[in-house]
Tab-separated table of C-alpha atoms and ligand atoms in Angstrom:
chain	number	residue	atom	x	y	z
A	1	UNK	CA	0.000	0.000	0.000
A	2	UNK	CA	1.125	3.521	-0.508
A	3	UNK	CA	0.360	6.830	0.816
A	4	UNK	CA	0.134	8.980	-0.803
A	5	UNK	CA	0.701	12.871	0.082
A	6	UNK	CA	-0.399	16.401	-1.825
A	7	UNK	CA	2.098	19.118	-1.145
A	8	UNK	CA	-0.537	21.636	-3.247
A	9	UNK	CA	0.883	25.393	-3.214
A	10	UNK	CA	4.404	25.668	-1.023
A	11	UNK	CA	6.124	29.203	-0.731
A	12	UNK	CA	8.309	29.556	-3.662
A	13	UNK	CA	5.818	30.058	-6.464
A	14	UNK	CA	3.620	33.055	-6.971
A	15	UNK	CA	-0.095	32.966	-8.179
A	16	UNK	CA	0.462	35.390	-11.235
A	17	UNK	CA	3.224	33.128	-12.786
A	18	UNK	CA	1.323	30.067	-12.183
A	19	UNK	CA	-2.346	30.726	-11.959
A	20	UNK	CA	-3.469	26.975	-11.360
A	21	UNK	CA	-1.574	27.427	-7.828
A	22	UNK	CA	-4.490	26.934	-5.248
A	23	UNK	CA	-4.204	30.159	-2.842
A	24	UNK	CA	-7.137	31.128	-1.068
A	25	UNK	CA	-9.212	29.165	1.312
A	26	UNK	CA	-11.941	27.621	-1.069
A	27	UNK	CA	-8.683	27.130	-3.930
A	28	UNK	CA	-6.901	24.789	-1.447
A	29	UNK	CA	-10.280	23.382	0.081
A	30	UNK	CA	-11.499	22.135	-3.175
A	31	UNK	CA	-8.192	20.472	-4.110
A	32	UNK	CA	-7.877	19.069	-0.834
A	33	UNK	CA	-11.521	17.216	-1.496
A	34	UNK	CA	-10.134	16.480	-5.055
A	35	UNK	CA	-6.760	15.199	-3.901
A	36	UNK	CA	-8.907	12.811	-1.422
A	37	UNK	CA	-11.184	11.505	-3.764
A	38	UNK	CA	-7.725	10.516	-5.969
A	39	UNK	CA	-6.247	8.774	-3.335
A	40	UNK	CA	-4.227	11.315	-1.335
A	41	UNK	CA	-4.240	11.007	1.902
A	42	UNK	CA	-2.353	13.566	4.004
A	43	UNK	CA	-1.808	17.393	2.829
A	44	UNK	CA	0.932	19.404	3.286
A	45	UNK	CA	-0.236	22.849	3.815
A	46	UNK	CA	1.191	25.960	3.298
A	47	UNK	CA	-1.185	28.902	3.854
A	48	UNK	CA	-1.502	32.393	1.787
A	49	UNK	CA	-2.431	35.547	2.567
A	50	UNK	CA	-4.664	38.112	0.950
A	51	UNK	CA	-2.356	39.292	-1.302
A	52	UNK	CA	-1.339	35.353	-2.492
A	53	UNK	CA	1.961	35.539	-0.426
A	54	UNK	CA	3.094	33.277	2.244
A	55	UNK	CA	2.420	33.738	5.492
A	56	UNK	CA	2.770	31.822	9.174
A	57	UNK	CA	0.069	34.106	10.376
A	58	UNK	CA	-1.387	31.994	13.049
A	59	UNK	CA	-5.395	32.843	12.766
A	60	UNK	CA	-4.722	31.905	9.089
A	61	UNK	CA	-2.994	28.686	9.751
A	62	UNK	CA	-5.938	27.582	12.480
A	63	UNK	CA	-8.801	28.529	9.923
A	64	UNK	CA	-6.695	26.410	7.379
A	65	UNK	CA	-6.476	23.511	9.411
A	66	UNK	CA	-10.328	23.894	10.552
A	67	UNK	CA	-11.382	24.310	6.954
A	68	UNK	CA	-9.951	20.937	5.290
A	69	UNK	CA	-10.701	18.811	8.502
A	70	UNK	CA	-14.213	19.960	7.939
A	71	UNK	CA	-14.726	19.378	4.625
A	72	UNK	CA	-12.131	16.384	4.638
A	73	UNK	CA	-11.107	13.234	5.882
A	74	UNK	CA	-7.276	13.837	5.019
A	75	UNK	CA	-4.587	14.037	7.675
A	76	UNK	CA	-3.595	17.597	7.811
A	77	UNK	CA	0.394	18.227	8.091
A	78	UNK	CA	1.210	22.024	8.457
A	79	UNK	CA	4.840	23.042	7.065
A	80	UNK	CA	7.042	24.505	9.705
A	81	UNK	CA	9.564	24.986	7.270
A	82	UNK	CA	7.362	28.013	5.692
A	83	UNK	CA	8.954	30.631	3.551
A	84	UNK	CA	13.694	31.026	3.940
A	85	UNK	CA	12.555	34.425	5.083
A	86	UNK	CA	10.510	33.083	7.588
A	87	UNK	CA	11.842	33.608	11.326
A	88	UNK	CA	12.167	30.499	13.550
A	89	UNK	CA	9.666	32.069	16.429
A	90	UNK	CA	6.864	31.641	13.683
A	91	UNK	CA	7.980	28.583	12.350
A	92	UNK	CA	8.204	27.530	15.964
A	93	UNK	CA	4.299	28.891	16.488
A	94	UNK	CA	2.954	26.693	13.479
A	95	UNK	CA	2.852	23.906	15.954
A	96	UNK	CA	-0.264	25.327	18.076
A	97	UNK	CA	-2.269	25.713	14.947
A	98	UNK	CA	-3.787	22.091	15.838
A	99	UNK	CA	-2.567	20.434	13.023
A	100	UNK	CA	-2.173	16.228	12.823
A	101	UNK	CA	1.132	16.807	11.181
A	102	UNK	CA	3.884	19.475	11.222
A	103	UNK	CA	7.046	18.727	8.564
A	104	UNK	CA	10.370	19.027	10.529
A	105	UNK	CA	13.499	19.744	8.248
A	106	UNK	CA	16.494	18.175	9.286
A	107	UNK	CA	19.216	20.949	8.381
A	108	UNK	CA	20.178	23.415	6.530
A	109	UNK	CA	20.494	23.567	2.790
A	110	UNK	CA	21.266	25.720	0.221
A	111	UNK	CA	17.856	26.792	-1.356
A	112	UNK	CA	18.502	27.846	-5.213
A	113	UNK	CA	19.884	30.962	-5.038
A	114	UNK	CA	18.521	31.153	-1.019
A	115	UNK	CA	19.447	29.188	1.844
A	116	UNK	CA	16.991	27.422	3.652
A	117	UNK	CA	18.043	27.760	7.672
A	118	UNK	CA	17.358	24.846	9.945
A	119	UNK	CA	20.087	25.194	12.550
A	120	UNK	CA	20.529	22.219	15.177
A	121	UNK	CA	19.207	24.013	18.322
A	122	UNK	CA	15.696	24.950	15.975
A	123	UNK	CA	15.400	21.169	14.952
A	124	UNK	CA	15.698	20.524	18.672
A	125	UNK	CA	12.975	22.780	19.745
A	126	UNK	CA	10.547	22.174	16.983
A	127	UNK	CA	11.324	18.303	17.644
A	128	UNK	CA	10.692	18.711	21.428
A	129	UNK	CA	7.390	21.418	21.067
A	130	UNK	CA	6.057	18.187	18.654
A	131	UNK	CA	6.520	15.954	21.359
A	132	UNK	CA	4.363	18.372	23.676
A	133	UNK	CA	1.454	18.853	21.594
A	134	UNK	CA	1.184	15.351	20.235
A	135	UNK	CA	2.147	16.398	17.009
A	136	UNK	CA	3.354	14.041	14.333
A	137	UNK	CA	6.364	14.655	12.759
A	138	UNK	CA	7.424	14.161	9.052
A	139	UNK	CA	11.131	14.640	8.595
A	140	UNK	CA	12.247	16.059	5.926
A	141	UNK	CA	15.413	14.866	4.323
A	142	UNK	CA	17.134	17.066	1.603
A	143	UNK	CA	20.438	15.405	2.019
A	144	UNK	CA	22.470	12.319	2.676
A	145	UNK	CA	23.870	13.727	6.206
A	146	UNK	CA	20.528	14.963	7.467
A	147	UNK	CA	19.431	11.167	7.897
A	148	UNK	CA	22.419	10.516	10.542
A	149	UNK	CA	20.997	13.992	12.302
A	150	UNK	CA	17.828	12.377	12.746
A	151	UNK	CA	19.180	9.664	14.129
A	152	UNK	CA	21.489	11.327	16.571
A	153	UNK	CA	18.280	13.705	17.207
A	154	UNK	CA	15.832	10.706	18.394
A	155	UNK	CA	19.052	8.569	20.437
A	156	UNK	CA	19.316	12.464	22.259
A	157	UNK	CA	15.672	13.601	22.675
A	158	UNK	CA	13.348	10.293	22.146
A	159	UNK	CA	10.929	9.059	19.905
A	160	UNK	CA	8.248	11.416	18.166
A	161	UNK	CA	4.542	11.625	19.282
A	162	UNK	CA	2.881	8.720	17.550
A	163	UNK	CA	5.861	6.417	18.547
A	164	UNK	CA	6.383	6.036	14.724
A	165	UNK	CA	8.982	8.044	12.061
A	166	UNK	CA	8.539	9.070	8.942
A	167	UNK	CA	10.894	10.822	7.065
A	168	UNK	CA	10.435	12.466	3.850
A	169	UNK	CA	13.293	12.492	0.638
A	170	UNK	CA	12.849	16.060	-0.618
A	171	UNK	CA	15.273	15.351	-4.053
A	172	UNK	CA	16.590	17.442	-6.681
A	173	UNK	CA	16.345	20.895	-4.371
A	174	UNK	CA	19.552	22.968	-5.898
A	175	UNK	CA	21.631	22.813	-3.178
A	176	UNK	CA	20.115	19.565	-1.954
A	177	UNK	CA	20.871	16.078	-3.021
A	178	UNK	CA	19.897	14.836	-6.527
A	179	UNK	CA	16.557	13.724	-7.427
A	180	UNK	CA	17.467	10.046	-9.038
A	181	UNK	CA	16.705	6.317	-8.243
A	182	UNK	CA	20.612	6.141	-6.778
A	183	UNK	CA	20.107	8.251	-4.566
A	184	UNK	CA	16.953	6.837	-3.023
A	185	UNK	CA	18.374	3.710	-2.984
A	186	UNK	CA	21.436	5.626	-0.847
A	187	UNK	CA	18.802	7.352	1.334
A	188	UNK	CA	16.446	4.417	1.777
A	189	UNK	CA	20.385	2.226	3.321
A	190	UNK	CA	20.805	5.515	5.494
A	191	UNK	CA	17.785	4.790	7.148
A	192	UNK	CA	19.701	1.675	8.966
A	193	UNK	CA	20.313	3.580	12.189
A	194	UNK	CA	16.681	4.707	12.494
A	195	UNK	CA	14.153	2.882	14.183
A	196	UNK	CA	12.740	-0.365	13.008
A	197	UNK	CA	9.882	0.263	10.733
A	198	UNK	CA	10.348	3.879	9.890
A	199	UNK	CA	8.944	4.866	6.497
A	200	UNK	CA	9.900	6.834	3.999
A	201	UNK	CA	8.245	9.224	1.077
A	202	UNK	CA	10.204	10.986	-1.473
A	203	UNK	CA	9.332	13.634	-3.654
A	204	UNK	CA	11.543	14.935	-6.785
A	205	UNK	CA	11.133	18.585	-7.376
A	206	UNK	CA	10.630	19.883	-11.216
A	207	UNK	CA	11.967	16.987	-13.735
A	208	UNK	CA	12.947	14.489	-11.221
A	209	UNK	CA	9.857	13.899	-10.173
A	210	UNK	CA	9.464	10.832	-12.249
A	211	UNK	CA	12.305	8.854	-11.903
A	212	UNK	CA	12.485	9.606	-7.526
A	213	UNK	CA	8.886	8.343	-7.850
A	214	UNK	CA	9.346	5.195	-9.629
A	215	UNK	CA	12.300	4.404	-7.844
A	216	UNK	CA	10.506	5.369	-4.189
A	217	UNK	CA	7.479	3.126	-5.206
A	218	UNK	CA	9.957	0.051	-6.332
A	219	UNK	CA	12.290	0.706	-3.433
A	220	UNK	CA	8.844	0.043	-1.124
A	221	UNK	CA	8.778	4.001	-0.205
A	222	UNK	CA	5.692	6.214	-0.600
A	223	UNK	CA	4.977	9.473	-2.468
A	224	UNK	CA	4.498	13.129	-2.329
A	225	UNK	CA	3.345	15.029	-5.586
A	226	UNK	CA	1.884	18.888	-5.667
A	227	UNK	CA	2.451	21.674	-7.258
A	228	UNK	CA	4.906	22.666	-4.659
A	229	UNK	CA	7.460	20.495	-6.044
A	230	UNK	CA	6.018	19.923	-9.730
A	231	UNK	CA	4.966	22.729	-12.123
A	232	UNK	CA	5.392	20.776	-15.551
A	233	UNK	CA	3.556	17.510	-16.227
A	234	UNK	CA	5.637	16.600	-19.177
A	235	UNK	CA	8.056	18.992	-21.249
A	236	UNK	CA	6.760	21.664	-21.674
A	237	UNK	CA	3.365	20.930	-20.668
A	238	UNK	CA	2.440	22.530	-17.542
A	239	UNK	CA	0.478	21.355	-14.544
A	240	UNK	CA	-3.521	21.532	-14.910
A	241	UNK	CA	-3.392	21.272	-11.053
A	242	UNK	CA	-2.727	19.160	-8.413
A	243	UNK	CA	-5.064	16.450	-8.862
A	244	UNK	CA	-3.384	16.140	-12.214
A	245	UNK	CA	-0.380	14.762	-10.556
A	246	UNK	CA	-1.678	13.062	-7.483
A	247	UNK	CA	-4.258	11.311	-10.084
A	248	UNK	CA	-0.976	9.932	-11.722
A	249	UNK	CA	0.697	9.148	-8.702
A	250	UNK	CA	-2.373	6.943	-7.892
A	251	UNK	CA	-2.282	4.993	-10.968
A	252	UNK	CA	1.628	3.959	-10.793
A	253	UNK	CA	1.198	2.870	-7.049
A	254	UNK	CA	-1.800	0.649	-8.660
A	255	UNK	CA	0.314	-0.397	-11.702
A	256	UNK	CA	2.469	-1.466	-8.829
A	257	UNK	CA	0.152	-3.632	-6.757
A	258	UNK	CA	0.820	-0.747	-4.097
A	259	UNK	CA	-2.909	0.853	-4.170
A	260	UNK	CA	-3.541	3.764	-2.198
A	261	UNK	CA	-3.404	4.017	1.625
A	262	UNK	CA	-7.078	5.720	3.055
A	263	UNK	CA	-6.483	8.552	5.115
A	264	UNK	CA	-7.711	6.195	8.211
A	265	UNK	CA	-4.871	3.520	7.103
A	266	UNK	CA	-2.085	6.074	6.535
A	267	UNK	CA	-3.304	7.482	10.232
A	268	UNK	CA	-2.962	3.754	11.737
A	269	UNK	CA	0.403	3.442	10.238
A	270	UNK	CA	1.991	6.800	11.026
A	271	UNK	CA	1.144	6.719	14.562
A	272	UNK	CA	-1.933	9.462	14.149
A	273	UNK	CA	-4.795	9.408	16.147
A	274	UNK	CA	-8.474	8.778	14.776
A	275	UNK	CA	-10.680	11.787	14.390
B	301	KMH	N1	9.575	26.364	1.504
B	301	KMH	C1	10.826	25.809	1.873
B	301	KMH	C2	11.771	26.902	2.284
B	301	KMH	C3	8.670	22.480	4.633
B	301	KMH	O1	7.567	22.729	4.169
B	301	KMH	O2	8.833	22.108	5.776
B	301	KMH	C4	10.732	24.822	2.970
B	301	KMH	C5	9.761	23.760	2.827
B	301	KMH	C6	9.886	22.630	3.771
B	301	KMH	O3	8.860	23.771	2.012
B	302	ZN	ZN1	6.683	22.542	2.208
C-alpha cells in the first residue's frame, strides 16, 4: 500500500506566474476534497495571505487547518519549514495551529539561489514542542547527512509523538541532493540507524519527479506530488493542477500492486490518532 501525500501550493511560487496554484481558502479546500477523492491522503499545507503571499500568520494557519478537517477526511500536516525568510519564532508557532502533522526539516540547505536555515538548536525545539502537543512529525530529508541527524536527534531527545517516524526524501532541491533512483536507494540504506519500521516518502522537485517516484514506489517508499514540487507535467506541458499529478501518482502505485493508503490507514500506520 502507498500513501500517498499532496504538497498543493508551497512558498516559492507566486499565483500570477502560475495561476493553477491553489491560494485562497476555497482554492486549497477544493483540491484538498479532489486530492482525497484521488487517493491522497495527508496534505501538506502551506497557507496564503490576501495578497497570495506566504504567510505563518497563526489565525490563518488555524482557519486552514479547521477548513480541510471539515470538509475532509485527510490528515492535515502544516509546514514549519514556511517561507527562507521566515523567522524560527513563527515557524516555531505553526505547531499550536492544531494540526495532525507538522514537517520538521532536518538541516540546513542551500535553497537555489537562497538558503533554507534549519540550525541544530531549531530542529531541537521544533522536535521537542512536537513531542508536547502530540504532534506528528514528518522529517524532511534534503540530504544524505541529514538522515544521521535524525538519528542522533531521536538517540538524544526520544521518539516522536505517535511512537512512529517518517521521514520524507525532498530530491533534486539545488543545493540539496539529486533527485534520481541512486540516490533513493542511498537514502532508503541511510535509514539503517533509524528505528525499526520507519517509512519513507520521497518527492523529486521539477523533472525528477518521475524517476524519484518510480524508484521510491519500487524501493517500497511512498509518495508526495503537488504543485509545490512539480509545475510541468511533461516537457513543456504545464500542470492543470494538483489532482493532475496526485491522479498519476495513484495509478503507478496501482500499476504497482501498491494501491492507495485511506487517510484512516495512513493514520494507523503513522502513529496518528483517529478523528
Ligand atoms: N519552503 C521551503 C523553504 C517544509 O515545508 O517544511 C521549505 C519547505 C519545507 O517547504
Ligand atoms: Zn513545504
Amino acid at each position: 500500500m502507498t500513501l500517498i501525500t499532496v504538497a498543493p501550493t508551497g512558498a516559492e511560487s507566486s499565483k500570477t506566474d502560475v495561476p493553477a496554484l491553489p491560494v485562497t481558502l476555497a482554492e486549497l479546500v477544493g483540491t484538498a476534497q479532489e486530492c482525497e477523492a484521488l487517493g491522497a491522503a495527508v496534505i501538506h499545507i502551506h497557507v496564503r495571505d490576501a495578497e497570495a503571499k506566504p504567510t505563518l500568520d497563526p489565525g490563518l494557519l488555524k482557519a486552514t487547518v479547521d477548513a480541510v478537517r471539515s470538509e475532509t477526511k485527510l490528515i492535515v500536516q502544516l509546514s514549519t519549514g514556511g517561507a527562507v525568510t521566515d523567522p524560527e519564532s513563527a515557524r516555531l508557532a505553526v505547531v499550536e495551529a492544531g494540526a495532525d502533522m507538522g514537517s520538521c526539516s532536518m538541516g540546513t540547505v542551500n535553497f537555489g539561489d537562497d538558503v533554507f536555515m534549519n540550525r541544530w538548536e531549531f530542529i531541537v525545539a521544533l522536535h521537542q514542542k512536537m513531542q508536547d502537543h502530540g504532534v506528528v512529525p514528518e522529517y524532511e530529508i534534503f540530504d544524505l547527512g541529514h538522515l544521521y541527524s535524525l538519528a542522533r536527534l531521536l538517540n538524544k531527545y526520544g521518539m516522536p509523538a505517535g511512537g512512529h517516524v517518517h521521514v520524507d526524501f525532498v530530491l533534486g532541491v539545488p543545493g540539496g541532493a539529486p533527485g534520481d533512483a541512486e540516490t533513493v536507494i542511498a537514502m532508503k540504506q541511510a535509514m539503517r540507524d533509524l528505528p525499526e519500521g520507519s517509512t519513507f516518502s520521497a518527492t523529486g522537485v521539477g523533472r525528477n519527479t518521475l524517476p524519484v517516484m518510480l524508484a521510491a514506489l519500487s524501493a517500497g517508499g511512498h509518495l508526495r506530488v503537488g504543485m509545490e514540487d512539480t509545475l510541468t507535467y511533461a516537457k513543456g506541458q504545464p500542470v492543470d493542477g494538483n489532482m493532475q499529478l496526485v491522479a498519476r501518482a495513484a495509478g503507478f502505485a496501482r500499476l504497482a500492486q501498491r494501491p492507495p493508503l485511506t487517510p484512516a490507514e495512513a493514520r494507523t500506520m503513522l502513529g496518528i490518532q483517529a478523528r
